[in-house]
């Protein structure tokens, strides 16, 4: 038996794959504990043993200013989120390591505190890459921005008394919850192990399945963190799908403000189950939604909002498994035309099926746990 400490930020998409891995490890007889900002970490993991590391309210994604794009979004992410999050989490991670005495720390790629504390204590640590954004060196063509990011990391290492390398990448093992069929070739694979998505069961959500009328189902969702920002786009989706009588549109509007007689509009859904009944998905490019959709072999229409979503949309397009739209400009006729194209052109479904096959072959949570068990202690 080994003891694994999972260090995570208070972000649903980053916790979700590790929940599935944690369940697999527990099933194999290992001891697992979590560490992250509270109370969100307990809410997201639904785990019995959670060590607090910071106040989640200070790092709620809803506090991020709307409308940030390009370098402004990257600057905010690093200066106002990732670096302060690391500083705030380090004391709690230190206490968790001292109390739990893990053999291995598994640190989400955006929870630098896990890498900092592990390096300071000479503990083996693993990177959980819940999204593939960083794997392809997106700043390689922008040396000044890359140097700026390196400087921020150097400041973290100096403040916390460590001399390790890039905090985003463990030198021993990086679990990438995707496959090369989606990311495309990676120049320096190194310690990266592509295991495909780790899809954990979601909390039960009530849904009236009898409201599905038997027509091909097209789902539109922007996840849980974009409620206010996504209202205009979701309204355009309602109008677009209302003009497609041969399909049934299902739009998830967490605000409950949108109304339609032609389209089914709900506040919440059991997403994985609904996706399995759909023929296509419109989304913002969140990694979990993209993974769930492609794991079902469905084509995507993606309107990225921020962060890694633009790169994921690019990967989906390059793989031939979907098309991309402009989130802040697209209108209903464009959405309708794009959905029609991915539904009527067989190449999109065929490409999505190829990605699905690569996901299945990668091994998912079983492969992730195998890699963790084989890590030298």
Coordinates of C-alpha atoms in Angstrom, one line a residue:
X1 CA 0.0 0.0 0.0
X2 CA 1.1 3.5 -0.8
X3 CA -0.1 6.9 0.4
X4 CA -1.0 9.4 -2.3
X5 CA -1.7 13.1 -1.5
X6 CA -3.7 14.9 -4.3
X7 CA -3.1 18.6 -4.3
X8 CA -5.7 20.6 -6.3
X9 CA -7.0 24.1 -7.1
X10 CA -10.7 24.9 -6.4
X11 CA -11.6 24.2 -10.1
X12 CA -14.1 21.6 -11.1
X13 CA -12.4 20.6 -14.4
X14 CA -9.1 20.1 -12.6
X15 CA -10.5 18.0 -9.7
X16 CA -12.8 15.8 -11.9
X17 CA -10.1 13.5 -13.5
X18 CA -8.3 13.0 -10.2
X19 CA -11.5 11.9 -8.6
X20 CA -11.6 9.0 -10.9
X21 CA -8.0 8.2 -10.4
X22 CA -8.4 8.4 -6.6
X23 CA -11.3 5.9 -6.7
X24 CA -9.1 3.5 -8.7
X25 CA -6.2 3.8 -6.2
X26 CA -8.5 3.3 -3.3
X27 CA -9.9 0.2 -5.0
X28 CA -6.4 -1.2 -5.3
X29 CA -5.9 -0.8 -1.5
X30 CA -3.9 2.5 -1.5
X31 CA -4.5 5.3 1.0
X32 CA -5.6 8.6 -0.6
X33 CA -6.1 12.1 0.8
X34 CA -6.8 15.5 -0.8
X35 CA -5.4 19.0 -0.2
X36 CA -6.8 22.2 -1.5
X37 CA -8.7 25.4 -0.8
X38 CA -11.8 24.9 1.3
X39 CA -14.7 24.5 1.3
X40 CA -14.6 23.9 -2.5
X41 CA -12.2 21.0 -2.4
X42 CA -14.4 19.0 -0.1
X43 CA -17.5 19.9 -2.2
X44 CA -15.8 18.8 -5.4
X45 CA -14.1 15.6 -4.2
X46 CA -16.8 14.4 -1.8
X47 CA -13.9 12.7 0.0
X48 CA -13.6 11.8 3.6
X49 CA -10.1 13.1 4.2
X50 CA -9.3 16.7 2.9
X51 CA -6.6 18.9 4.3
X52 CA -7.3 22.6 3.9
X53 CA -4.9 24.8 2.0
X54 CA -6.2 28.3 1.6
X55 CA -9.7 29.9 1.3
X56 CA -11.5 28.9 -1.9
X57 CA -13.5 32.2 -1.8
X58 CA -10.4 34.1 -2.6
X59 CA -9.9 32.1 -5.7
X60 CA -13.5 31.6 -7.0
X61 CA -13.5 31.8 -10.8
X62 CA -16.6 34.0 -10.7
X63 CA -14.4 36.8 -9.3
X64 CA -12.4 37.0 -12.6
X65 CA -13.1 40.2 -14.6
X66 CA -15.2 39.5 -17.7
X67 CA -14.0 40.2 -21.2
X68 CA -10.3 39.4 -20.6
X69 CA -8.7 38.1 -23.8
X70 CA -5.2 37.4 -25.2
X71 CA -2.3 38.5 -23.1
X72 CA -4.6 40.3 -20.7
X73 CA -6.2 37.0 -19.8
X74 CA -2.8 35.3 -19.5
X75 CA -1.4 38.1 -17.3
X76 CA -4.4 37.9 -15.0
X77 CA -4.2 34.1 -14.8
X78 CA -0.6 34.1 -13.7
X79 CA -0.3 37.3 -11.7
X80 CA -3.7 37.3 -10.0
X81 CA -4.5 33.7 -9.8
X82 CA -1.8 31.0 -10.2
X83 CA 1.0 32.7 -8.2
X84 CA -1.2 34.0 -5.4
X85 CA -2.9 30.6 -5.2
X86 CA 0.5 28.9 -4.8
X87 CA 1.6 31.3 -2.1
X88 CA -1.7 30.8 -0.2
X89 CA -1.7 27.0 -0.5
X90 CA 1.9 26.3 0.6
X91 CA 1.3 26.4 4.4
X92 CA -1.7 24.1 4.1
X93 CA 0.2 21.7 1.9
X94 CA 3.1 21.6 4.3
X95 CA 0.7 20.7 7.1
X96 CA -1.0 18.0 5.0
X97 CA 2.4 16.4 4.1
X98 CA 3.5 16.5 7.7
X99 CA 0.2 14.9 8.9
X100 CA -0.5 12.4 6.1
X101 CA 3.1 11.5 5.3
X102 CA 2.5 10.6 1.7
X103 CA 4.8 8.4 -0.4
X104 CA 3.8 10.4 -3.5
X105 CA 2.2 13.8 -4.1
X106 CA 0.0 14.2 -7.2
X107 CA -0.2 17.9 -8.0
X108 CA -2.5 19.5 -10.5
X109 CA -0.6 21.5 -13.1
X110 CA -2.2 24.7 -11.7
X111 CA -1.5 23.8 -8.0
X112 CA 2.1 24.8 -7.9
X113 CA 2.1 24.5 -4.1
X114 CA 2.3 20.7 -4.5
X115 CA 5.4 20.9 -6.6
X116 CA 7.0 23.5 -4.2
X117 CA 6.4 21.5 -1.0
X118 CA 7.4 18.2 -2.6
X119 CA 10.6 19.6 -3.9
X120 CA 11.5 21.2 -0.6
X121 CA 10.9 17.9 1.2
X122 CA 12.5 15.7 -1.5
X123 CA 9.2 13.8 -2.1
X124 CA 8.3 12.2 -5.4
X125 CA 5.7 14.3 -7.1
X126 CA 3.5 13.7 -10.2
X127 CA 1.9 16.3 -12.4
X128 CA -1.8 15.9 -13.2
X129 CA -2.3 17.7 -16.6
X130 CA -6.1 17.9 -16.7
X131 CA -5.8 19.8 -19.9
X132 CA -3.2 19.5 -22.7
X133 CA -2.6 23.2 -23.1
X134 CA 0.9 23.3 -21.7
X135 CA 2.1 20.1 -23.3
X136 CA 2.7 21.6 -26.7
X137 CA 4.8 24.6 -25.4
X138 CA 2.3 27.3 -26.4
X139 CA 4.7 30.1 -25.5
X140 CA 7.6 28.7 -27.6
X141 CA 7.0 31.2 -30.3
X142 CA 6.7 34.1 -27.8
X143 CA 10.1 34.2 -26.0
X144 CA 9.4 37.4 -24.1
X145 CA 6.2 36.1 -22.6
X146 CA 7.8 32.7 -21.9
X147 CA 10.6 34.6 -20.0
X148 CA 8.0 36.5 -18.1
X149 CA 6.3 33.3 -17.0
X150 CA 9.7 31.9 -16.0
X151 CA 10.4 35.0 -13.9
X152 CA 7.1 34.5 -12.0
X153 CA 8.0 30.9 -11.3
X154 CA 11.5 31.9 -10.2
X155 CA 9.9 34.3 -7.7
X156 CA 7.8 31.4 -6.3
X157 CA 10.8 29.1 -6.0
X158 CA 12.9 31.8 -4.3
X159 CA 10.1 32.7 -1.8
X160 CA 9.6 29.1 -0.8
X161 CA 13.3 28.1 -0.8
X162 CA 13.4 25.5 -3.6
X163 CA 15.6 25.1 -6.7
X164 CA 13.5 22.7 -8.8
X165 CA 12.7 23.2 -12.4
X166 CA 9.4 24.2 -14.1
X167 CA 6.6 23.8 -11.5
X168 CA 4.2 22.7 -14.3
X169 CA 6.1 19.6 -15.1
X170 CA 7.3 16.8 -12.8
X171 CA 10.6 15.3 -14.0
X172 CA 9.3 11.8 -13.2
X173 CA 5.7 11.5 -14.4
X174 CA 3.2 13.8 -16.1
X175 CA -0.3 12.2 -16.4
X176 CA -1.9 13.7 -19.5
X177 CA -5.6 13.1 -19.6
X178 CA -5.8 13.1 -23.4
X179 CA -4.2 11.4 -26.4
X180 CA -2.0 12.4 -29.3
X181 CA -4.9 11.8 -31.6
X182 CA -6.4 15.0 -30.2
X183 CA -3.3 17.0 -29.2
X184 CA -1.2 16.2 -32.3
X185 CA 2.5 15.2 -32.0
X186 CA 4.3 16.6 -28.9
X187 CA 7.9 17.7 -29.6
X188 CA 9.3 16.6 -26.2
X189 CA 7.2 13.8 -24.7
X190 CA 9.7 13.2 -21.9
X191 CA 7.9 12.1 -18.7
X192 CA 4.4 12.6 -20.3
X193 CA 2.1 9.6 -20.3
X194 CA -1.0 9.9 -22.3
X195 CA -3.8 8.0 -20.5
X196 CA -6.9 9.5 -22.1
X197 CA -9.8 11.0 -20.1
X198 CA -10.5 10.0 -16.6
X199 CA -14.2 10.5 -16.4
X200 CA -15.6 10.3 -12.9
X201 CA -19.3 9.8 -12.0
X202 CA -21.0 13.2 -11.5
X203 CA -23.3 14.0 -8.6
X204 CA -26.9 12.9 -9.3
X205 CA -29.0 15.5 -11.0
X206 CA -32.7 15.3 -11.6
X207 CA -33.7 15.3 -15.2
X208 CA -37.0 14.5 -16.9
X209 CA -35.9 12.1 -19.6
X210 CA -39.5 11.9 -20.9
X211 CA -39.0 15.4 -22.3
X212 CA -36.7 14.0 -25.0
X213 CA -39.0 13.5 -28.0
X214 CA -36.9 11.0 -30.0
X215 CA -35.5 13.4 -32.5
X216 CA -31.6 13.6 -32.8
X217 CA -30.5 15.6 -29.8
X218 CA -28.1 18.5 -30.0
X219 CA -26.8 19.8 -26.6
X220 CA -25.5 23.3 -25.9
X221 CA -23.7 23.9 -22.7
X222 CA -21.1 26.3 -21.3
X223 CA -20.4 24.5 -18.1
X224 CA -21.0 25.9 -14.6
X225 CA -18.6 28.8 -14.4
X226 CA -19.9 30.9 -17.3
X227 CA -23.5 31.6 -16.4
X228 CA -23.7 35.4 -16.7
X229 CA -21.0 35.7 -19.4
X230 CA -22.7 33.1 -21.6
X231 CA -26.2 34.4 -21.7
X232 CA -26.0 36.0 -25.1
X233 CA -24.3 33.0 -26.7
X234 CA -26.8 30.6 -25.2
X235 CA -29.7 32.8 -26.4
X236 CA -28.3 32.6 -29.9
X237 CA -28.1 28.8 -29.5
X238 CA -31.7 28.7 -28.6
X239 CA -32.6 30.7 -31.7
X240 CA -30.3 28.5 -33.9
X241 CA -31.7 25.2 -32.6
X242 CA -35.3 26.5 -32.8
X243 CA -34.8 26.8 -36.5
X244 CA -33.8 23.2 -36.9
X245 CA -37.0 21.1 -36.8
X246 CA -35.3 17.9 -37.6
X247 CA -33.3 17.9 -34.3
X248 CA -34.2 18.5 -30.7
X249 CA -32.2 21.3 -29.0
X250 CA -31.3 21.1 -25.3
X251 CA -29.7 24.2 -23.9
X252 CA -28.3 24.4 -20.4
X253 CA -28.9 27.8 -18.9
X254 CA -27.8 27.9 -15.2
X255 CA -29.4 31.3 -14.7
X256 CA -32.9 30.0 -15.6
X257 CA -33.6 33.2 -17.6
X258 CA -33.9 31.8 -21.1
X259 CA -37.3 30.6 -22.3
X260 CA -38.4 28.8 -25.4
X261 CA -41.3 26.8 -26.8
X262 CA -39.2 25.0 -29.5
X263 CA -36.1 24.2 -27.5
X264 CA -35.7 22.4 -24.2
X265 CA -34.0 24.8 -21.8
X266 CA -33.0 23.6 -18.3
X267 CA -30.7 24.8 -15.5
X268 CA -28.8 21.6 -14.9
X269 CA -28.3 18.2 -16.5
X270 CA -26.6 14.9 -15.8
X271 CA -24.1 15.8 -18.5
X272 CA -22.3 12.5 -19.2
X273 CA -25.6 10.7 -19.5
X274 CA -27.1 13.3 -21.8
X275 CA -24.1 13.4 -24.0
X276 CA -24.4 9.7 -24.6
X277 CA -27.9 10.3 -26.0
X278 CA -26.8 13.2 -28.2
X279 CA -25.6 13.5 -31.8
X280 CA -23.5 16.7 -31.4
X281 CA -22.5 19.1 -28.7
X282 CA -22.1 22.9 -28.7
X283 CA -19.8 24.0 -26.0
X284 CA -17.1 26.5 -24.8
X285 CA -14.2 24.0 -25.1
X286 CA -13.9 23.0 -21.4
X287 CA -11.6 19.9 -21.3
X288 CA -14.2 17.7 -19.5
X289 CA -17.0 18.5 -21.9
X290 CA -14.7 18.0 -24.9
X291 CA -13.5 14.7 -23.4
X292 CA -17.0 13.4 -22.6
X293 CA -18.2 14.3 -26.1
X294 CA -15.3 12.7 -28.0
X295 CA -15.4 9.7 -25.7
X296 CA -18.9 9.2 -27.1
X297 CA -17.6 9.7 -30.6
X298 CA -19.6 12.8 -31.2
X299 CA -18.6 15.9 -33.3
X300 CA -18.3 19.3 -31.6
X301 CA -19.1 22.9 -32.2
X302 CA -16.8 25.0 -30.0
X303 CA -17.0 28.7 -29.1
X304 CA -14.0 29.1 -26.8
X305 CA -14.1 31.9 -24.1
X306 CA -10.7 31.9 -22.4
X307 CA -7.7 30.0 -21.0
X308 CA -7.0 26.7 -22.6
X309 CA -10.3 26.6 -24.5
X310 CA -9.0 28.2 -27.6
X311 CA -6.2 25.6 -27.9
X312 CA -8.6 22.8 -27.3
X313 CA -10.9 24.2 -30.1
X314 CA -7.8 24.3 -32.3
X315 CA -7.0 20.7 -31.5
X316 CA -10.6 19.5 -32.2
X317 CA -10.5 21.3 -35.6
X318 CA -7.1 19.9 -36.5
X319 CA -8.3 16.4 -35.6
X320 CA -11.3 17.0 -37.9
X321 CA -13.8 16.3 -35.1
X322 CA -15.5 19.6 -35.1
X323 CA -15.6 23.3 -35.9
X324 CA -14.9 26.5 -34.1
X325 CA -17.0 29.7 -33.7
X326 CA -16.4 33.2 -32.3
X327 CA -18.0 33.2 -28.8
X328 CA -18.5 37.0 -28.6
X329 CA -19.7 37.6 -32.2
X330 CA -21.5 34.5 -33.5
X331 CA -25.2 34.8 -34.4
X332 CA -27.9 32.1 -34.6
X333 CA -27.7 31.6 -38.4
X334 CA -23.9 30.8 -38.1
X335 CA -24.5 28.4 -35.2
X336 CA -27.3 26.7 -37.2
X337 CA -25.1 26.4 -40.3
X338 CA -22.2 25.0 -38.3
X339 CA -24.3 22.4 -36.5
X340 CA -25.8 21.4 -39.8
X341 CA -22.4 20.9 -41.3
X342 CA -21.0 18.7 -38.5
X343 CA -24.2 16.6 -38.6
X344 CA -24.4 16.1 -42.4
X345 CA -20.7 15.8 -43.3
X346 CA -19.7 12.2 -42.3
X347 CA -16.0 13.2 -41.9
X348 CA -16.6 14.9 -38.6
X349 CA -18.3 11.9 -36.9
X350 CA -15.5 9.6 -38.4
X351 CA -12.8 11.8 -36.9
X352 CA -14.6 11.9 -33.5
X353 CA -14.8 8.1 -33.7
X354 CA -11.0 7.9 -34.2
X355 CA -10.4 10.0 -31.2
X356 CA -12.8 7.9 -29.2
X357 CA -10.9 4.8 -30.2
X358 CA -7.6 6.4 -29.1
X359 CA -9.2 7.3 -25.7
X360 CA -10.3 3.7 -25.2
X361 CA -6.8 2.4 -26.1
X362 CA -5.0 4.8 -23.8
X363 CA -6.4 3.0 -20.7
X364 CA -7.9 5.9 -18.7
X365 CA -7.9 5.6 -14.9
X366 CA -6.5 2.1 -15.0
X367 CA -3.4 3.2 -17.0
X368 CA -3.0 6.3 -14.7
X369 CA -3.0 4.1 -11.6
X370 CA -0.6 1.7 -13.2
X371 CA 1.9 4.5 -13.9
X372 CA 1.5 5.8 -10.3
X373 CA 2.1 2.3 -8.9
X374 CA 5.3 1.9 -11.0
X375 CA 6.8 5.2 -9.9
X376 CA 10.1 4.7 -8.0
X377 CA 9.7 5.6 -4.3

